[in-house]
Structure formats: structure tokens, C-alpha cells
Amino acid sequence: MSQTKPINELVDKLPTSNVTVYLLRALDSVAPGEWENLVGFENTIRAVTGETNNKTVKKIRDRAIDLYSDRSQGYQQALWIYQTVDNADTALGAAAMANKIGEKVGFLSFLNKLTPKADTIQTIDLAIKLVAELIAFAKMNGSPAIEISDFKAALSSYHHESLIRMAALVCVDGLVPLGPDFVSKVQSTLGGLNPSLLQQNSTFQSLSNLIPGGSTGDKLGFIGASFASVQGWMNNFVGSRHLTPQMFLGNLKKYVDIADDKLDYVAAFLDMTTNYFEHTGTQTVARRLIERAASEI
């Protein structure tokens, strides 16, 4: 893991208007009132703590930056995980969409650039993103071991950026490309997956050393167990909100011009043009740092 920029710089430079932000705004109806696009580190401190005293804000800021700089604390590694999950998908999309910021983004013009993923590849992507969330959660909590049970228990209390990230995972990586029965489909695919297919996944290659297990087969077992542990949460999330691909896409259409009848292409489009894991992950790490710093000063 290379040295990252200071957390205050990363939060200061978060975008306020791009396809990722449009996507996250579209999820407001899925998780109403949970996400605010907090940009700017001092602004985030004031929003998270309610603090108005400039001197106190500075103390919190300095302590949070110190905590992030200390590699033994795990915050840098957590953010690296969030960044790594998005890197493969967004390289092309970021360049292609650079001149579209601030416009209603046209989808049809992208059809010739899109390559929808096979269901098996999409399943692997979804499962690895979930495990990445689990590992980042453990790193931010300073856990010496990666415990599935701890993450499963914490999911019920997810809020703010963390909940909207899970909502995006469910909608963008589950519902849209794999359909309403994506949970059972993923569970079934993982159960019969050849470990060699997992080894071909670039995100797995990057995160492999952090995933528990001595062999690729062991790591696949851990990934499968992780997904199995949260399938109840995912099914409840979808069922309690009456989520369908069409409902989500209807909300997204307020910001992005997309075609309903090409769901696999929509999934590829969102893969290529968004980095919701990195964006909300940066905000989650910042919130956790600020909350801890505020309690320590």
C-alpha cells in the first residue's frame, strides 16, 4: 500500500457534481435522509460534531489528521481498500465522462464503449466488494482479526455514508445486473465457483493478501461465508423497501439519461462512470476519524 494523501486533502477534493454524486442522490429514496455529500474537511467536522468554535474545530482537525497518519491505526488501509475496489471499473469512465460534468449525462452515446459483464463475473465483483467492506470495517475498528460475525452485527446500525454505500452495492451491483433474485443467484454461483475464476479478478488480486485463508480455495470459502452471513440483511433491505431494478432506475433517470430495457448495459455504464465505494468510503473514514478525535480532545 503506497502512502496516501492526507485525509483532509482527500475530503476537500471530493466532487460535488459528477455521475457518482448523481447515483448517490438517486438512492435517497432507498435510504431517505441518510446521505449528505459532505465535502471539505472542516465543513465535515462541523456537520458531524455540531461544533462551532473555530479553535475546537482546529483541535479536532489536527487530531484526526494525526490519527490518519498513524498507519498502525488502520484508517489508511481502510481507505486504500475503498479506492482499490473502484480503480479497475472507473479508469475508462472517468476519462470518458470528464467533459460531461454538470450536464444530464447521455447513456445511448456510450453503448459502443460498454461491455456488460457475464453473470459469474458480476457475482464475483459483488461478493468481493462486500468482503472489502467487511475488511475495511475491521481495519477502522482496530480489530486484529477479520470477524464475519462482528460485521454482520454492525450492519443493522449502519447509517450515513456507510448505509448509502451498501444501498448502492445492492442496487448497482446486485439488482440491476443480476435481477430481483440476485441474492440467491450469487449464493448459488459462489457455491459452485472454480477458484481459478476468482484468481482472474483484478480486485481479488489486489485484496487477496487481506482476505483470510491460506489458499485461493480457502479465500473463496471466506467470501462465500461472508455473503451468506448478510443475505438475510440484503433480502430484508430489498423487501422492506420494495426495491426493483425499475424503481431504482426511475430515480436515477432524474439525473442520468438511461435506457430501461438494457439493464446489463446500464450496469456496465455505472461500473465505468462511478466510484461510489471510494467516494463514500472517504466520507466514512473521515467521519470515523472525526468522531474519535472529538472524543479524545
mmCIF file of C-alpha atoms in Angstrom:
data_model
loop_
_atom_site.group_PDB
_atom_site.id
_atom_site.type_symbol
_atom_site.label_atom_id
_atom_site.label_comp_id
_atom_site.label_asym_id
_atom_site.label_seq_id
_atom_site.Cartn_x
_atom_site.Cartn_y
_atom_site.Cartn_z
ATOM 1 C CA MET A 1 0.000 0.000 0.000
ATOM 2 C CA SER A 2 1.501 3.322 -1.065
ATOM 3 C CA GLN A 3 1.357 6.488 1.011
ATOM 4 C CA THR A 4 -1.975 8.220 0.527
ATOM 5 C CA LYS A 5 -2.675 11.933 0.632
ATOM 6 C CA PRO A 6 -3.686 13.449 3.988
ATOM 7 C CA ILE A 7 -7.335 12.766 4.780
ATOM 8 C CA ASN A 8 -8.176 16.482 4.894
ATOM 9 C CA GLU A 9 -6.957 16.911 1.299
ATOM 10 C CA LEU A 10 -8.957 13.916 0.115
ATOM 11 C CA VAL A 11 -12.182 15.217 1.703
ATOM 12 C CA ASP A 12 -11.531 18.762 0.470
ATOM 13 C CA LYS A 13 -11.278 17.470 -3.121
ATOM 14 C CA LEU A 14 -14.370 15.264 -3.186
ATOM 15 C CA PRO A 15 -16.581 16.139 -6.170
ATOM 16 C CA THR A 16 -19.885 17.931 -5.726
ATOM 17 C CA SER A 17 -21.334 17.132 -9.158
ATOM 18 C CA ASN A 18 -20.491 14.043 -11.201
ATOM 19 C CA VAL A 19 -22.105 10.731 -12.122
ATOM 20 C CA THR A 20 -21.193 9.211 -8.753
ATOM 21 C CA VAL A 21 -22.924 12.059 -6.917
ATOM 22 C CA TYR A 22 -25.981 11.714 -9.185
ATOM 23 C CA LEU A 23 -26.094 7.995 -8.421
ATOM 24 C CA LEU A 24 -25.904 8.551 -4.665
ATOM 25 C CA ARG A 25 -28.590 11.223 -4.823
ATOM 26 C CA ALA A 26 -30.809 8.802 -6.705
ATOM 27 C CA LEU A 27 -30.502 6.415 -3.751
ATOM 28 C CA ASP A 28 -32.064 8.916 -1.354
ATOM 29 C CA SER A 29 -35.470 7.347 -1.873
ATOM 30 C CA VAL A 30 -33.954 3.967 -0.991
ATOM 31 C CA ALA A 31 -32.410 5.262 2.233
ATOM 32 C CA PRO A 32 -34.132 8.614 2.828
ATOM 33 C CA GLY A 33 -32.154 11.319 4.583
ATOM 34 C CA GLU A 34 -29.109 9.122 5.192
ATOM 35 C CA TRP A 35 -26.618 10.723 2.844
ATOM 36 C CA GLU A 36 -25.385 14.264 2.587
ATOM 37 C CA ASN A 37 -22.499 14.917 0.234
ATOM 38 C CA LEU A 38 -20.142 16.317 2.859
ATOM 39 C CA VAL A 39 -17.225 17.979 1.100
ATOM 40 C CA GLY A 40 -14.432 19.885 2.821
ATOM 41 C CA PHE A 41 -12.785 18.551 5.968
ATOM 42 C CA GLU A 42 -13.630 21.413 8.313
ATOM 43 C CA ASN A 43 -17.175 21.503 6.961
ATOM 44 C CA THR A 44 -17.410 17.771 7.700
ATOM 45 C CA ILE A 45 -16.124 18.305 11.253
ATOM 46 C CA ARG A 46 -18.822 20.897 11.914
ATOM 47 C CA ALA A 47 -21.538 18.704 10.389
ATOM 48 C CA VAL A 48 -20.507 15.556 12.262
ATOM 49 C CA THR A 49 -19.840 17.099 15.682
ATOM 50 C CA GLY A 50 -22.089 20.167 15.656
ATOM 51 C CA GLU A 51 -19.066 22.124 16.868
ATOM 52 C CA THR A 52 -18.960 25.840 16.019
ATOM 53 C CA ASN A 53 -15.900 27.030 17.954
ATOM 54 C CA ASN A 54 -13.043 27.535 15.494
ATOM 55 C CA LYS A 55 -10.347 26.577 17.994
ATOM 56 C CA THR A 56 -12.115 23.347 18.886
ATOM 57 C CA VAL A 57 -12.665 22.554 15.212
ATOM 58 C CA LYS A 58 -8.922 23.013 14.633
ATOM 59 C CA LYS A 59 -8.072 20.694 17.542
ATOM 60 C CA ILE A 60 -10.367 18.021 16.152
ATOM 61 C CA ARG A 61 -8.907 18.537 12.686
ATOM 62 C CA ASP A 62 -5.316 18.200 13.885
ATOM 63 C CA ARG A 63 -6.047 15.128 15.984
ATOM 64 C CA ALA A 64 -7.951 13.442 13.135
ATOM 65 C CA ILE A 65 -5.081 14.089 10.714
ATOM 66 C CA ASP A 66 -2.612 12.631 13.241
ATOM 67 C CA LEU A 67 -4.753 9.524 13.688
ATOM 68 C CA TYR A 68 -4.975 9.019 9.943
ATOM 69 C CA SER A 69 -1.216 9.464 9.546
ATOM 70 C CA ASP A 70 -0.549 6.670 12.041
ATOM 71 C CA ARG A 71 -0.528 3.553 9.848
ATOM 72 C CA SER A 72 -0.970 1.272 12.852
ATOM 73 C CA GLN A 73 -4.499 2.654 13.302
ATOM 74 C CA GLY A 74 -5.856 1.090 10.113
ATOM 75 C CA TYR A 75 -7.608 4.137 8.668
ATOM 76 C CA GLN A 76 -5.218 4.481 5.731
ATOM 77 C CA GLN A 77 -5.590 0.822 4.866
ATOM 78 C CA ALA A 78 -9.377 1.059 5.036
ATOM 79 C CA LEU A 79 -9.379 3.959 2.584
ATOM 80 C CA TRP A 80 -6.926 2.141 0.314
ATOM 81 C CA ILE A 81 -9.394 -0.764 0.215
ATOM 82 C CA TYR A 82 -12.255 1.548 -0.788
ATOM 83 C CA GLN A 83 -10.104 3.114 -3.500
ATOM 84 C CA THR A 84 -8.882 -0.242 -4.805
ATOM 85 C CA VAL A 85 -12.399 -1.617 -5.244
ATOM 86 C CA ASP A 86 -13.246 1.193 -7.669
ATOM 87 C CA ASN A 87 -9.976 1.579 -9.537
ATOM 88 C CA ALA A 88 -10.497 -1.115 -12.172
ATOM 89 C CA ASP A 89 -14.021 -0.072 -13.089
ATOM 90 C CA THR A 90 -13.641 3.662 -13.338
ATOM 91 C CA ALA A 91 -10.431 4.321 -15.256
ATOM 92 C CA LEU A 92 -12.177 4.443 -18.632
ATOM 93 C CA GLY A 93 -15.336 6.020 -17.294
ATOM 94 C CA ALA A 94 -13.579 8.880 -15.552
ATOM 95 C CA ALA A 95 -11.786 9.913 -18.731
ATOM 96 C CA ALA A 96 -14.812 9.493 -20.962
ATOM 97 C CA MET A 97 -17.119 11.439 -18.690
ATOM 98 C CA ALA A 98 -14.763 14.304 -17.888
ATOM 99 C CA ASN A 99 -16.448 16.650 -20.343
ATOM 100 C CA LYS A 100 -19.959 15.708 -19.196
ATOM 101 C CA ILE A 101 -19.820 17.060 -15.651
ATOM 102 C CA GLY A 102 -22.764 19.322 -14.921
ATOM 103 C CA GLU A 103 -24.817 18.054 -17.866
ATOM 104 C CA LYS A 104 -27.553 15.473 -17.973
ATOM 105 C CA VAL A 105 -25.426 12.541 -18.935
ATOM 106 C CA GLY A 106 -26.374 10.770 -22.147
ATOM 107 C CA PHE A 107 -26.356 6.975 -21.936
ATOM 108 C CA LEU A 108 -27.003 5.922 -25.510
ATOM 109 C CA SER A 109 -23.805 7.505 -26.792
ATOM 110 C CA PHE A 110 -21.882 5.109 -24.555
ATOM 111 C CA LEU A 111 -23.302 1.877 -25.943
ATOM 112 C CA ASN A 112 -20.345 1.270 -28.237
ATOM 113 C CA LYS A 113 -17.918 1.625 -25.320
ATOM 114 C CA LEU A 114 -19.712 -0.734 -22.947
ATOM 115 C CA THR A 115 -19.007 -4.392 -22.319
ATOM 116 C CA PRO A 116 -21.578 -5.946 -19.985
ATOM 117 C CA LYS A 117 -20.113 -8.492 -17.573
ATOM 118 C CA ALA A 118 -21.190 -12.120 -17.538
ATOM 119 C CA ASP A 119 -23.289 -13.044 -14.509
ATOM 120 C CA THR A 120 -20.427 -15.029 -12.977
ATOM 121 C CA ILE A 121 -18.044 -12.074 -13.225
ATOM 122 C CA GLN A 122 -20.698 -9.735 -11.829
ATOM 123 C CA THR A 123 -21.265 -12.157 -8.952
ATOM 124 C CA ILE A 124 -17.559 -12.210 -8.119
ATOM 125 C CA ASP A 125 -17.423 -8.393 -8.231
ATOM 126 C CA LEU A 126 -20.377 -8.070 -5.861
ATOM 127 C CA ALA A 127 -19.038 -10.643 -3.415
ATOM 128 C CA ILE A 128 -15.557 -9.119 -3.342
ATOM 129 C CA LYS A 129 -16.977 -5.637 -2.775
ATOM 130 C CA LEU A 130 -18.884 -6.988 0.201
ATOM 131 C CA VAL A 131 -15.735 -8.595 1.619
ATOM 132 C CA ALA A 132 -13.854 -5.341 1.011
ATOM 133 C CA GLU A 133 -16.473 -3.551 3.122
ATOM 134 C CA LEU A 134 -16.087 -6.174 5.848
ATOM 135 C CA ILE A 135 -12.288 -5.845 5.912
ATOM 136 C CA ALA A 136 -12.372 -2.028 5.857
ATOM 137 C CA PHE A 137 -14.849 -2.133 8.746
ATOM 138 C CA ALA A 138 -12.452 -4.320 10.720
ATOM 139 C CA LYS A 139 -9.468 -2.070 9.944
ATOM 140 C CA MET A 140 -11.278 1.067 11.140
ATOM 141 C CA ASN A 141 -12.267 -0.711 14.338
ATOM 142 C CA GLY A 142 -8.708 -1.811 15.012
ATOM 143 C CA SER A 143 -9.740 -5.475 15.009
ATOM 144 C CA PRO A 144 -6.750 -7.851 14.954
ATOM 145 C CA ALA A 145 -8.832 -10.470 13.129
ATOM 146 C CA ILE A 146 -11.416 -10.227 10.358
ATOM 147 C CA GLU A 147 -14.606 -11.486 12.012
ATOM 148 C CA ILE A 148 -17.687 -12.045 9.870
ATOM 149 C CA SER A 149 -19.948 -12.072 12.945
ATOM 150 C CA ASP A 150 -18.818 -8.586 14.021
ATOM 151 C CA PHE A 151 -19.618 -7.154 10.610
ATOM 152 C CA LYS A 152 -22.979 -8.911 10.438
ATOM 153 C CA ALA A 153 -23.937 -7.462 13.823
ATOM 154 C CA ALA A 154 -22.798 -3.955 12.844
ATOM 155 C CA LEU A 155 -24.783 -3.849 9.590
ATOM 156 C CA SER A 156 -28.024 -3.212 11.443
ATOM 157 C CA SER A 157 -26.577 0.034 12.791
ATOM 158 C CA TYR A 158 -25.114 1.290 9.507
ATOM 159 C CA HIS A 159 -26.055 4.904 8.748
ATOM 160 C CA HIS A 160 -24.982 7.891 6.661
ATOM 161 C CA GLU A 161 -22.308 7.191 4.033
ATOM 162 C CA SER A 162 -21.937 3.556 5.085
ATOM 163 C CA LEU A 163 -25.611 2.747 4.550
ATOM 164 C CA ILE A 164 -25.809 4.552 1.214
ATOM 165 C CA ARG A 165 -22.732 2.590 0.080
ATOM 166 C CA MET A 166 -24.484 -0.685 0.943
ATOM 167 C CA ALA A 167 -27.623 0.588 -0.816
ATOM 168 C CA ALA A 168 -25.530 1.242 -3.925
ATOM 169 C CA LEU A 169 -23.960 -2.206 -3.643
ATOM 170 C CA VAL A 170 -27.414 -3.803 -3.524
ATOM 171 C CA CYS A 171 -28.825 -1.743 -6.406
ATOM 172 C CA VAL A 172 -25.883 -1.188 -8.745
ATOM 173 C CA ASP A 173 -24.035 -4.487 -8.299
ATOM 174 C CA GLY A 174 -26.986 -6.709 -7.397
ATOM 175 C CA LEU A 175 -30.436 -5.705 -8.617
ATOM 176 C CA VAL A 176 -29.600 -4.048 -11.933
ATOM 177 C CA PRO A 177 -27.194 -6.593 -13.444
ATOM 178 C CA LEU A 178 -28.455 -9.800 -11.779
ATOM 179 C CA GLY A 179 -32.167 -9.190 -11.219
ATOM 180 C CA PRO A 180 -34.553 -9.264 -8.235
ATOM 181 C CA ASP A 181 -33.347 -12.718 -7.127
ATOM 182 C CA PHE A 182 -29.696 -11.640 -7.106
ATOM 183 C CA VAL A 183 -29.092 -12.820 -3.520
ATOM 184 C CA SER A 184 -29.946 -16.449 -4.215
ATOM 185 C CA LYS A 185 -28.230 -16.246 -7.598
ATOM 186 C CA VAL A 186 -24.968 -15.030 -6.032
ATOM 187 C CA GLN A 187 -25.150 -17.626 -3.261
ATOM 188 C CA SER A 188 -25.632 -20.411 -5.808
ATOM 189 C CA THR A 189 -22.854 -19.172 -8.110
ATOM 190 C CA LEU A 190 -20.341 -18.813 -5.280
ATOM 191 C CA GLY A 191 -21.140 -22.329 -4.093
ATOM 192 C CA GLY A 192 -20.081 -23.827 -7.407
ATOM 193 C CA LEU A 193 -17.336 -21.408 -8.385
ATOM 194 C CA ASN A 194 -13.944 -22.635 -9.524
ATOM 195 C CA PRO A 195 -11.215 -20.837 -7.529
ATOM 196 C CA SER A 196 -9.304 -20.208 -10.766
ATOM 197 C CA LEU A 197 -12.035 -17.791 -11.869
ATOM 198 C CA LEU A 198 -11.573 -15.861 -8.645
ATOM 199 C CA GLN A 199 -7.838 -15.584 -9.297
ATOM 200 C CA GLN A 200 -8.541 -13.840 -12.602
ATOM 201 C CA ASN A 201 -10.385 -10.986 -10.889
ATOM 202 C CA SER A 202 -8.170 -7.892 -10.632
ATOM 203 C CA THR A 203 -9.793 -6.656 -7.409
ATOM 204 C CA PHE A 204 -9.284 -10.060 -5.795
ATOM 205 C CA GLN A 205 -5.650 -9.971 -6.868
ATOM 206 C CA SER A 206 -5.205 -6.592 -5.164
ATOM 207 C CA LEU A 207 -7.015 -7.553 -1.948
ATOM 208 C CA SER A 208 -6.037 -11.205 -1.746
ATOM 209 C CA ASN A 209 -3.427 -10.758 0.984
ATOM 210 C CA LEU A 210 -6.059 -9.164 3.256
ATOM 211 C CA ILE A 211 -8.684 -11.900 2.772
ATOM 212 C CA PRO A 212 -8.434 -14.697 5.367
ATOM 213 C CA GLY A 213 -7.393 -18.093 4.035
ATOM 214 C CA GLY A 214 -4.189 -19.857 3.056
ATOM 215 C CA SER A 215 -5.213 -20.770 -0.491
ATOM 216 C CA THR A 216 -7.483 -19.293 -3.133
ATOM 217 C CA GLY A 217 -9.981 -22.024 -2.294
ATOM 218 C CA ASP A 218 -9.905 -21.016 1.383
ATOM 219 C CA LYS A 219 -10.367 -17.375 0.464
ATOM 220 C CA LEU A 220 -13.308 -18.297 -1.778
ATOM 221 C CA GLY A 221 -14.780 -20.099 1.218
ATOM 222 C CA PHE A 222 -14.427 -16.974 3.318
ATOM 223 C CA ILE A 223 -16.034 -14.862 0.585
ATOM 224 C CA GLY A 224 -18.934 -17.297 0.353
ATOM 225 C CA ALA A 225 -19.400 -17.366 4.135
ATOM 226 C CA SER A 226 -19.307 -13.562 4.253
ATOM 227 C CA PHE A 227 -22.023 -13.257 1.639
ATOM 228 C CA ALA A 228 -24.118 -15.961 3.292
ATOM 229 C CA SER A 229 -23.969 -14.071 6.587
ATOM 230 C CA VAL A 230 -25.538 -10.934 5.097
ATOM 231 C CA GLN A 231 -28.037 -12.437 2.671
ATOM 232 C CA GLY A 232 -30.787 -12.034 5.285
ATOM 233 C CA TRP A 233 -29.906 -8.352 5.667
ATOM 234 C CA MET A 234 -29.871 -7.870 1.885
ATOM 235 C CA ASN A 235 -33.178 -9.671 1.370
ATOM 236 C CA ASN A 236 -34.759 -7.582 4.120
ATOM 237 C CA PHE A 237 -33.280 -4.375 2.667
ATOM 238 C CA VAL A 238 -34.779 -5.142 -0.738
ATOM 239 C CA GLY A 239 -38.102 -6.451 0.593
ATOM 240 C CA SER A 240 -38.775 -3.745 3.177
ATOM 241 C CA ARG A 241 -38.206 -1.038 0.562
ATOM 242 C CA HIS A 242 -39.998 -2.892 -2.256
ATOM 243 C CA LEU A 243 -36.891 -2.438 -4.381
ATOM 244 C CA THR A 244 -36.878 -3.395 -8.059
ATOM 245 C CA PRO A 245 -34.435 -2.545 -10.838
ATOM 246 C CA GLN A 246 -37.136 -0.373 -12.417
ATOM 247 C CA MET A 247 -37.736 1.600 -9.212
ATOM 248 C CA PHE A 248 -34.053 2.361 -8.812
ATOM 249 C CA LEU A 249 -33.607 3.273 -12.472
ATOM 250 C CA GLY A 250 -36.651 5.518 -12.308
ATOM 251 C CA ASN A 251 -34.923 7.545 -9.607
ATOM 252 C CA LEU A 252 -31.634 7.547 -11.490
ATOM 253 C CA LYS A 253 -33.351 8.893 -14.613
ATOM 254 C CA LYS A 254 -33.853 12.208 -12.838
ATOM 255 C CA TYR A 255 -30.103 12.733 -13.250
ATOM 256 C CA VAL A 256 -28.866 10.414 -15.999
ATOM 257 C CA ASP A 257 -30.416 9.632 -19.383
ATOM 258 C CA ILE A 258 -30.561 5.817 -19.445
ATOM 259 C CA ALA A 259 -32.445 3.078 -21.274
ATOM 260 C CA ASP A 260 -34.580 0.802 -19.096
ATOM 261 C CA ASP A 261 -34.552 -2.160 -21.430
ATOM 262 C CA LYS A 262 -30.765 -2.654 -21.391
ATOM 263 C CA LEU A 263 -30.075 -3.431 -17.745
ATOM 264 C CA ASP A 264 -26.780 -5.218 -18.360
ATOM 265 C CA TYR A 265 -25.554 -2.177 -20.266
ATOM 266 C CA VAL A 266 -26.773 0.151 -17.521
ATOM 267 C CA ALA A 267 -24.759 -1.887 -15.016
ATOM 268 C CA ALA A 268 -21.674 -1.603 -17.234
ATOM 269 C CA PHE A 269 -22.282 2.126 -17.645
ATOM 270 C CA LEU A 270 -22.436 2.637 -13.868
ATOM 271 C CA ASP A 271 -19.333 0.484 -13.351
ATOM 272 C CA MET A 272 -17.461 2.562 -15.846
ATOM 273 C CA THR A 273 -18.565 6.007 -14.711
ATOM 274 C CA THR A 274 -18.849 5.858 -10.916
ATOM 275 C CA ASN A 275 -16.599 5.327 -7.909
ATOM 276 C CA TYR A 276 -19.211 5.193 -5.173
ATOM 277 C CA PHE A 277 -17.096 2.943 -2.954
ATOM 278 C CA GLU A 278 -14.189 5.406 -2.903
ATOM 279 C CA HIS A 279 -16.402 8.492 -2.595
ATOM 280 C CA THR A 280 -18.500 7.266 0.318
ATOM 281 C CA GLY A 281 -15.547 5.354 1.776
ATOM 282 C CA THR A 282 -13.582 8.596 2.038
ATOM 283 C CA GLN A 283 -16.549 10.155 3.836
ATOM 284 C CA THR A 284 -16.896 7.153 6.166
ATOM 285 C CA VAL A 285 -13.214 7.185 7.128
ATOM 286 C CA ALA A 286 -13.398 10.947 7.710
ATOM 287 C CA ARG A 287 -16.490 10.569 9.923
ATOM 288 C CA ARG A 288 -14.898 7.814 11.984
ATOM 289 C CA LEU A 289 -11.716 9.847 12.437
ATOM 290 C CA ILE A 290 -13.625 12.982 13.412
ATOM 291 C CA GLU A 291 -15.831 11.157 15.907
ATOM 292 C CA ARG A 292 -12.802 9.592 17.552
ATOM 293 C CA ALA A 293 -10.769 12.803 17.508
ATOM 294 C CA ALA A 294 -13.647 14.740 19.069
ATOM 295 C CA SER A 295 -13.914 12.187 21.880
ATOM 296 C CA GLU A 296 -10.181 12.379 22.595
ATOM 297 C CA ILE A 297 -9.538 16.099 22.781
#
